[in-house]
């Protein structure tokens, strides 16, 4: 095959026309930015109303534009709109159709604005709405976790460090740990929303406009707190998208941690939880299998969200002021991350709501691995006045003895314990049971059932 033939083969199918077709394909964004149609039309309505209020265009033209935009929106929402790649983006597609609907007044809509500030306001509006949607979804998952915590406030289970049994905790306490994480996620999205709630509309291409526009009017109409204070920053800023992705990445990481625990806990080796049939699948060859596919898919999808964050940071890191076409690559990343984060939140909420904890297995696991060793050390400090480091050493010796005897700490006899330290009394057995252990952890935020119930009540009130 000649070099020329090979080159032509590379164009293939849709690129048979050569570079012109490739340029149209790489330049067009309508394939994905059509999702901004509602925001684009809202921004245009606010802009047209402002142009009329300031006397820049006639009121009759603004009225025609408003009605025409509503017609275009209804066509898009009904699925009757024919999007054109040749028109590049959602802005030009809407404007072209508006001209077909209302004629000459459509040409006045773009007075005192540019696609640069237009896309900036559209995208900002979309991301702001996503912050609100994520907040509602996070609250729903938090309620599901609080319900689990309420049901199992006094169910003893092992707490882990290094995935090794550490100290007894309660099921409710473990569930509430994720509630705290998700609350911080909500706070990050709220902070990001507050910072992004300023309007770039009216910055035009980059330098503002010579028309006597009212940027405060359009900002207010679109629910923004104020217009952005620098036109260069207004058209080039994508911090709001990056903050959304950063908050989503942290939130997704929390979901992945919980998903990992559900995968482990639902295994035959742990049997801590049983996932409902709605969130599990069988095997095509092994009839005994109950695979936690939903949790595994959540764990995997998180990588797409992390990737979107890195990708957009990479796009933005080398851009001089102000707008560059590179920024067209911002939306697909954010759209994909938002879609997958919302899907993961919905799936996790369903799984948490449906899962059943195996109380007996949890309790039995909590009693293994010398989980009350710290309680023993603490007792030696309180009852015998030993320095903690000495108490730690004595406890270690008792653990070694129990290991040699093939039993757990509560199964040692008093005589055996006194052989390690003569001062130990029978009162030590009061702290060695796992129920006694968790009940003693009454410090604020501790695992004692009374503390867990207090935290459950606090979150039930906060979440409504």
Coordinates of C-alpha atoms in Angstrom, one line a residue:
X1 CA 0.0 0.0 0.0
X2 CA 1.4 3.4 -0.9
X3 CA 1.8 6.2 1.6
X4 CA -1.0 8.1 -0.2
X5 CA -3.4 5.2 0.0
X6 CA -2.6 4.6 3.6
X7 CA -3.2 8.3 4.4
X8 CA -6.5 8.2 2.6
X9 CA -7.5 5.1 4.5
X10 CA -6.9 6.9 7.8
X11 CA -9.5 9.5 7.0
X12 CA -12.1 6.7 6.6
X13 CA -15.9 6.9 6.7
X14 CA -17.1 10.2 8.1
X15 CA -13.7 11.9 7.3
X16 CA -13.7 10.9 3.6
X17 CA -13.9 14.6 2.7
X18 CA -10.5 15.1 4.2
X19 CA -9.3 18.0 6.5
X20 CA -12.5 20.1 6.2
X21 CA -14.6 17.3 7.7
X22 CA -12.0 16.7 10.4
X23 CA -11.9 20.4 11.3
X24 CA -15.7 20.5 11.6
X25 CA -15.6 17.5 13.8
X26 CA -12.9 18.7 16.1
X27 CA -14.3 22.2 16.3
X28 CA -17.9 21.3 17.0
X29 CA -19.2 20.9 20.5
X30 CA -22.9 20.4 19.9
X31 CA -22.5 16.7 20.4
X32 CA -22.2 17.4 24.2
X33 CA -23.0 21.0 24.9
X34 CA -26.6 20.5 23.8
X35 CA -27.1 19.7 27.5
X36 CA -26.7 23.4 28.1
X37 CA -29.8 24.3 26.1
X38 CA -32.0 25.3 29.0
X39 CA -29.3 27.3 30.6
X40 CA -28.4 29.0 27.3
X41 CA -32.0 30.0 26.7
X42 CA -32.3 31.3 30.3
X43 CA -29.2 33.4 29.8
X44 CA -30.5 34.8 26.5
X45 CA -33.9 35.6 28.0
X46 CA -32.2 37.6 30.8
X47 CA -29.9 39.3 28.3
X48 CA -32.7 40.3 26.0
X49 CA -34.8 41.7 28.9
X50 CA -31.9 43.7 30.0
X51 CA -31.2 45.1 26.5
X52 CA -34.8 46.3 26.4
X53 CA -34.8 47.7 29.9
X54 CA -31.6 49.8 29.1
X55 CA -33.0 51.0 25.7
X56 CA -30.4 49.1 23.7
X57 CA -33.1 47.2 21.8
X58 CA -36.8 47.8 21.4
X59 CA -39.2 46.2 23.8
X60 CA -41.1 44.6 20.9
X61 CA -37.9 42.9 19.7
X62 CA -37.2 41.7 23.3
X63 CA -40.8 40.3 23.4
X64 CA -40.4 38.5 20.1
X65 CA -37.0 37.1 21.3
X66 CA -38.6 35.9 24.6
X67 CA -41.5 34.1 22.8
X68 CA -39.2 32.7 20.2
X69 CA -36.8 31.3 22.7
X70 CA -39.7 29.6 24.5
X71 CA -40.7 28.0 21.2
X72 CA -37.1 26.8 20.7
X73 CA -36.9 25.4 24.2
X74 CA -40.2 23.5 23.8
X75 CA -38.8 22.0 20.6
X76 CA -35.6 20.9 22.3
X77 CA -37.5 19.4 25.3
X78 CA -39.9 17.6 23.0
X79 CA -37.0 16.1 21.0
X80 CA -38.1 17.9 17.8
X81 CA -35.0 20.1 17.4
X82 CA -32.6 19.3 14.7
X83 CA -29.1 20.0 16.0
X84 CA -26.4 20.8 13.4
X85 CA -22.7 20.1 13.7
X86 CA -22.1 22.7 11.1
X87 CA -23.4 25.3 13.5
X88 CA -20.7 24.2 16.0
X89 CA -22.3 24.7 19.4
X90 CA -25.6 25.1 21.3
X91 CA -25.4 28.9 21.1
X92 CA -25.3 29.0 17.3
X93 CA -27.9 26.2 17.0
X94 CA -30.4 28.1 19.2
X95 CA -29.7 31.5 17.6
X96 CA -30.1 30.0 14.1
X97 CA -33.4 28.4 14.9
X98 CA -34.6 31.6 16.7
X99 CA -34.0 33.5 13.4
X100 CA -36.1 30.9 11.6
X101 CA -38.9 31.4 14.1
X102 CA -39.0 35.2 14.6
X103 CA -36.9 36.6 11.8
X104 CA -34.9 39.8 11.9
X105 CA -35.3 40.6 15.7
X106 CA -33.2 37.4 16.4
X107 CA -30.1 39.2 15.1
X108 CA -30.4 41.8 17.9
X109 CA -30.0 39.2 20.7
X110 CA -26.3 39.0 20.4
X111 CA -25.8 42.7 21.0
X112 CA -23.3 43.4 23.8
X113 CA -22.3 39.8 24.4
X114 CA -20.0 37.2 23.0
X115 CA -20.0 33.4 22.9
X116 CA -17.2 33.7 25.4
X117 CA -19.4 35.2 28.2
X118 CA -22.4 33.2 26.9
X119 CA -20.8 29.8 27.4
X120 CA -19.3 30.9 30.7
X121 CA -22.7 31.8 32.1
X122 CA -24.4 28.7 30.6
X123 CA -21.8 26.4 32.1
X124 CA -21.8 28.1 35.5
X125 CA -25.6 27.8 35.7
X126 CA -25.4 24.1 34.9
X127 CA -22.7 23.4 37.5
X128 CA -24.6 25.4 40.0
X129 CA -27.7 23.2 39.5
X130 CA -25.5 20.1 39.8
X131 CA -24.3 21.3 43.2
X132 CA -27.9 21.5 44.3
X133 CA -28.6 18.0 42.9
X134 CA -25.6 16.5 44.5
X135 CA -26.5 18.1 47.9
X136 CA -30.0 16.5 47.8
X137 CA -28.5 13.1 46.8
X138 CA -25.9 13.3 49.6
X139 CA -28.6 14.1 52.1
X140 CA -30.6 11.0 50.9
X141 CA -27.6 8.7 51.5
X142 CA -27.0 10.3 54.9
X143 CA -30.5 9.5 55.9
X144 CA -30.1 5.9 54.8
X145 CA -26.9 5.6 56.9
X146 CA -28.5 7.2 59.9
X147 CA -31.4 4.7 59.7
X148 CA -28.8 1.9 59.8
X149 CA -27.1 3.6 62.7
X150 CA -30.4 3.9 64.6
X151 CA -31.3 0.3 64.2
X152 CA -27.8 -0.9 65.3
X153 CA -26.8 1.6 67.8
X154 CA -25.8 -1.1 70.3
X155 CA -24.8 -3.9 67.9
X156 CA -21.2 -4.7 68.7
X157 CA -18.7 -5.2 65.8
X158 CA -15.0 -5.1 65.4
X159 CA -13.3 -1.9 64.7
X160 CA -10.3 -2.2 62.4
X161 CA -6.9 -0.6 61.9
X162 CA -4.8 -2.0 59.0
X163 CA -7.8 -4.2 58.4
X164 CA -6.9 -6.0 61.6
X165 CA -9.2 -6.3 64.6
X166 CA -8.4 -3.3 66.8
X167 CA -11.2 -2.5 69.4
X168 CA -14.9 -3.2 69.6
X169 CA -17.2 -0.6 68.2
X170 CA -20.8 -0.5 67.3
X171 CA -22.5 -0.9 64.0
X172 CA -24.2 2.5 64.5
X173 CA -20.9 4.2 65.2
X174 CA -19.4 2.8 62.0
X175 CA -22.4 3.9 59.9
X176 CA -22.2 7.4 61.4
X177 CA -18.5 7.7 60.4
X178 CA -19.7 7.9 56.8
X179 CA -22.4 10.4 57.7
X180 CA -19.7 12.7 59.0
X181 CA -17.7 12.2 55.7
X182 CA -20.8 13.0 53.6
X183 CA -21.6 16.1 55.7
X184 CA -18.1 17.4 54.8
X185 CA -18.8 16.6 51.2
X186 CA -22.0 18.7 51.4
X187 CA -20.0 21.5 52.9
X188 CA -17.5 21.5 50.1
X189 CA -20.3 21.7 47.5
X190 CA -22.0 24.4 49.4
X191 CA -18.7 26.4 49.5
X192 CA -18.1 25.8 45.8
X193 CA -21.6 26.9 45.0
X194 CA -21.2 30.1 47.0
X195 CA -18.0 31.0 45.2
X196 CA -19.4 30.2 41.7
X197 CA -22.5 32.3 42.2
X198 CA -21.3 35.3 40.3
X199 CA -22.2 36.2 36.8
X200 CA -19.8 36.4 33.8
X201 CA -22.6 37.7 31.5
X202 CA -21.8 41.1 30.1
X203 CA -18.0 40.5 30.0
X204 CA -18.5 40.0 26.2
X205 CA -15.4 38.7 24.4
X206 CA -12.9 39.7 27.1
X207 CA -12.9 43.5 27.6
X208 CA -16.5 44.3 28.4
X209 CA -18.7 46.3 26.1
X210 CA -19.3 49.9 25.0
X211 CA -23.0 49.5 25.4
X212 CA -24.6 50.8 28.6
X213 CA -25.7 47.4 29.8
X214 CA -26.9 46.5 33.3
X215 CA -24.9 43.5 34.5
X216 CA -26.5 43.6 37.9
X217 CA -29.9 43.2 36.3
X218 CA -28.9 40.1 34.4
X219 CA -27.0 38.7 37.4
X220 CA -30.1 39.1 39.6
X221 CA -32.4 37.6 36.9
X222 CA -30.3 34.5 36.8
X223 CA -30.0 34.1 40.5
X224 CA -26.4 35.2 40.9
X225 CA -25.3 37.2 43.9
X226 CA -23.4 39.8 41.7
X227 CA -21.6 40.2 38.4
X228 CA -18.0 39.2 38.2
X229 CA -15.7 42.1 38.8
X230 CA -13.2 41.6 36.0
X231 CA -14.1 40.9 32.4
X232 CA -10.9 39.0 31.7
X233 CA -11.4 36.7 34.6
X234 CA -15.1 36.3 33.7
X235 CA -14.5 34.7 30.4
X236 CA -11.4 32.6 31.3
X237 CA -12.3 31.3 34.7
X238 CA -13.1 27.6 35.1
X239 CA -12.4 27.4 38.8
X240 CA -16.1 26.7 39.4
X241 CA -15.9 23.5 37.3
X242 CA -12.6 22.5 38.9
X243 CA -14.0 23.0 42.4
X244 CA -17.0 20.9 41.5
X245 CA -14.7 18.1 40.2
X246 CA -12.5 18.4 43.3
X247 CA -15.4 18.2 45.7
X248 CA -16.8 15.3 43.6
X249 CA -13.5 13.5 43.7
X250 CA -13.3 13.7 47.5
X251 CA -17.0 12.6 47.7
X252 CA -16.4 9.8 45.3
X253 CA -13.4 8.6 47.3
X254 CA -15.8 8.3 50.3
X255 CA -18.2 6.2 48.3
X256 CA -15.4 4.0 47.1
X257 CA -14.2 3.4 50.7
X258 CA -17.8 2.3 51.7
X259 CA -18.1 0.3 48.5
X260 CA -14.9 -1.6 49.4
X261 CA -16.2 -2.4 52.9
X262 CA -19.5 -3.7 51.4
X263 CA -17.5 -5.9 49.1
X264 CA -15.5 -7.3 51.9
X265 CA -18.3 -7.5 54.4
X266 CA -20.6 -9.4 52.1
X267 CA -18.0 -12.1 51.3
X268 CA -18.4 -15.6 52.7
X269 CA -15.3 -15.0 54.8
X270 CA -16.9 -12.1 56.7
X271 CA -20.7 -12.4 56.3
X272 CA -21.1 -9.1 58.1
X273 CA -23.8 -7.9 55.8
X274 CA -26.2 -9.4 53.2
X275 CA -26.9 -7.3 50.1
X276 CA -30.3 -7.5 48.7
X277 CA -31.0 -9.2 45.4
X278 CA -31.6 -5.8 43.8
X279 CA -27.9 -4.9 44.2
X280 CA -26.3 -8.3 43.7
X281 CA -26.0 -10.6 40.7
X282 CA -25.4 -14.3 40.3
X283 CA -22.7 -16.2 38.4
X284 CA -23.2 -17.8 35.0
X285 CA -21.4 -20.9 36.2
X286 CA -21.4 -20.9 40.0
X287 CA -24.9 -21.1 41.4
X288 CA -23.9 -20.3 45.0
X289 CA -22.5 -16.8 44.1
X290 CA -24.0 -13.5 45.2
X291 CA -21.7 -10.9 43.6
X292 CA -21.8 -7.3 45.0
X293 CA -21.7 -5.9 41.5
X294 CA -23.2 -2.5 42.3
X295 CA -20.6 -1.9 45.0
X296 CA -17.8 -3.0 42.7
X297 CA -19.1 -0.8 39.9
X298 CA -19.2 2.2 42.2
X299 CA -15.6 1.5 43.2
X300 CA -14.6 1.4 39.6
X301 CA -16.6 4.5 38.4
X302 CA -14.8 6.6 40.9
X303 CA -11.7 6.5 38.7
X304 CA -13.6 8.4 35.9
X305 CA -14.3 11.2 38.4
X306 CA -10.7 11.4 39.5
X307 CA -9.7 11.3 35.8
X308 CA -12.0 14.2 34.9
X309 CA -10.5 16.3 37.7
X310 CA -7.0 15.7 36.5
X311 CA -7.9 16.1 32.8
X312 CA -9.5 19.6 33.4
X313 CA -6.6 20.7 35.6
X314 CA -4.3 19.7 32.7
X315 CA -6.4 21.6 30.2
X316 CA -6.3 24.8 32.2
X317 CA -2.7 24.7 33.6
X318 CA -1.0 26.3 30.5
X319 CA -3.7 28.7 29.2
X320 CA -2.8 32.4 29.0
X321 CA -5.6 34.9 29.5
X322 CA -8.2 34.9 28.3
X323 CA -10.3 32.4 26.4
X324 CA -8.8 29.6 24.4
X325 CA -10.5 26.9 22.4
X326 CA -8.9 24.4 24.8
X327 CA -11.7 25.3 27.2
X328 CA -14.2 23.5 25.0
X329 CA -12.8 20.4 26.5
X330 CA -14.1 21.3 30.0
X331 CA -17.7 20.2 29.6
X332 CA -17.4 16.6 28.7
X333 CA -15.2 16.0 31.7
X334 CA -17.7 17.7 34.1
X335 CA -20.8 16.1 32.5
X336 CA -19.3 12.6 32.7
X337 CA -18.1 13.1 36.3
X338 CA -21.5 14.5 37.4
X339 CA -23.4 11.7 35.7
X340 CA -21.3 9.0 37.3
X341 CA -21.2 10.6 40.7
X342 CA -25.0 11.0 40.8
X343 CA -25.4 7.4 39.6
X344 CA -23.0 6.2 42.3
X345 CA -24.8 8.1 45.0
X346 CA -28.1 6.7 43.9
X347 CA -26.8 3.1 43.8
X348 CA -25.1 3.5 47.2
X349 CA -28.3 4.9 48.8
X350 CA -30.2 1.9 47.5
X351 CA -27.6 -0.6 48.8
X352 CA -27.4 1.0 52.2
X353 CA -31.2 1.1 52.5
X354 CA -31.6 -2.5 51.6
X355 CA -28.6 -4.2 53.3
X356 CA -29.0 -6.3 56.4
X357 CA -26.3 -6.5 59.0
X358 CA -25.7 -9.9 60.6
X359 CA -25.7 -9.0 64.3
X360 CA -24.5 -12.3 65.6
X361 CA -21.6 -12.6 63.2
X362 CA -20.6 -9.0 64.0
X363 CA -20.6 -9.7 67.7
X364 CA -18.6 -12.9 67.3
X365 CA -16.0 -11.1 65.2
X366 CA -15.7 -8.3 67.7
X367 CA -14.7 -10.8 70.4
X368 CA -11.7 -12.1 68.4
X369 CA -8.2 -10.8 67.9
X370 CA -7.8 -9.7 71.6
X371 CA -10.0 -6.7 70.8
X372 CA -10.3 -5.7 74.5
X373 CA -6.5 -5.5 75.1
X374 CA -6.7 -1.7 75.3
X375 CA -9.5 -1.9 77.8
X376 CA -7.2 -4.2 79.9
X377 CA -4.4 -1.7 79.6
X378 CA -6.6 1.2 80.6
X379 CA -7.9 -0.8 83.6
X380 CA -4.3 -1.4 84.8
X381 CA -3.7 2.3 84.7
X382 CA -7.0 3.2 86.5
X383 CA -7.1 0.3 89.1
X384 CA -3.5 -0.3 89.8
X385 CA -2.0 3.1 89.0
X386 CA 0.5 1.7 86.5
X387 CA 2.1 4.1 84.0
X388 CA 0.5 3.5 80.7
X389 CA 3.7 2.2 79.1
X390 CA 4.1 -0.4 81.8
X391 CA 0.4 -1.3 81.5
X392 CA 0.9 -1.7 77.8
X393 CA 3.8 -4.1 78.5
X394 CA 1.8 -6.2 81.0
X395 CA -1.1 -6.4 78.5
X396 CA 1.2 -7.5 75.8
X397 CA 2.5 -10.3 78.0
X398 CA -1.1 -11.4 78.8
X399 CA -1.9 -11.4 75.0
X400 CA 1.1 -13.6 74.4
X401 CA -0.1 -15.9 77.2
X402 CA -3.6 -16.1 75.7
X403 CA -2.1 -16.8 72.3
X404 CA 0.0 -19.7 73.8
X405 CA -3.1 -21.0 75.5
X406 CA -5.2 -20.8 72.3
X407 CA -7.8 -18.6 73.9
X408 CA -8.9 -14.9 74.2
X409 CA -8.2 -12.6 77.1
X410 CA -11.5 -13.1 78.9
X411 CA -10.8 -16.8 78.9
X412 CA -7.6 -16.6 81.0
X413 CA -8.0 -17.5 84.6
X414 CA -7.3 -14.9 87.4
X415 CA -4.3 -17.0 88.5
X416 CA -2.8 -16.9 85.0
X417 CA -3.2 -13.2 84.9
X418 CA -1.7 -12.8 88.4
X419 CA 1.2 -14.8 87.2
X420 CA 2.0 -11.9 84.9
X421 CA 1.2 -9.1 87.4
X422 CA 0.3 -10.0 91.0
X423 CA -1.9 -6.9 91.5
X424 CA -4.6 -7.9 89.0
X425 CA -7.9 -8.7 90.7
X426 CA -11.2 -10.3 89.6
X427 CA -12.5 -6.8 88.8
X428 CA -10.6 -7.0 85.5
X429 CA -13.2 -9.3 84.0
X430 CA -15.7 -6.4 84.2
X431 CA -13.9 -4.6 81.3
X432 CA -12.9 -7.6 79.1
X433 CA -16.3 -8.3 77.5
X434 CA -17.0 -6.5 74.2
X435 CA -20.3 -5.1 75.4
X436 CA -18.5 -3.6 78.5
X437 CA -15.8 -2.3 76.2
X438 CA -18.1 -0.3 73.9
X439 CA -20.3 0.9 76.8
X440 CA -17.3 2.4 78.5
X441 CA -16.4 4.6 75.5
X442 CA -18.5 7.5 76.6
X443 CA -16.3 10.3 75.5
X444 CA -18.0 12.7 73.1
X445 CA -18.1 11.1 69.6
X446 CA -17.2 7.7 71.1
X447 CA -18.7 4.3 70.3
X448 CA -20.8 3.8 73.4
X449 CA -24.5 3.1 72.4
X450 CA -25.6 6.2 74.4
X451 CA -23.3 8.4 72.5
X452 CA -24.3 6.8 69.2
X453 CA -28.0 7.4 69.9
X454 CA -27.2 11.0 70.8
X455 CA -25.5 11.5 67.4
X456 CA -28.3 9.7 65.6
X457 CA -30.8 12.1 67.1
X458 CA -28.6 15.1 66.1
X459 CA -28.4 13.9 62.5
X460 CA -32.1 13.1 62.4
X461 CA -32.9 16.6 63.4
X462 CA -30.3 18.1 61.0
X463 CA -31.5 16.1 58.0
X464 CA -35.2 16.5 58.7

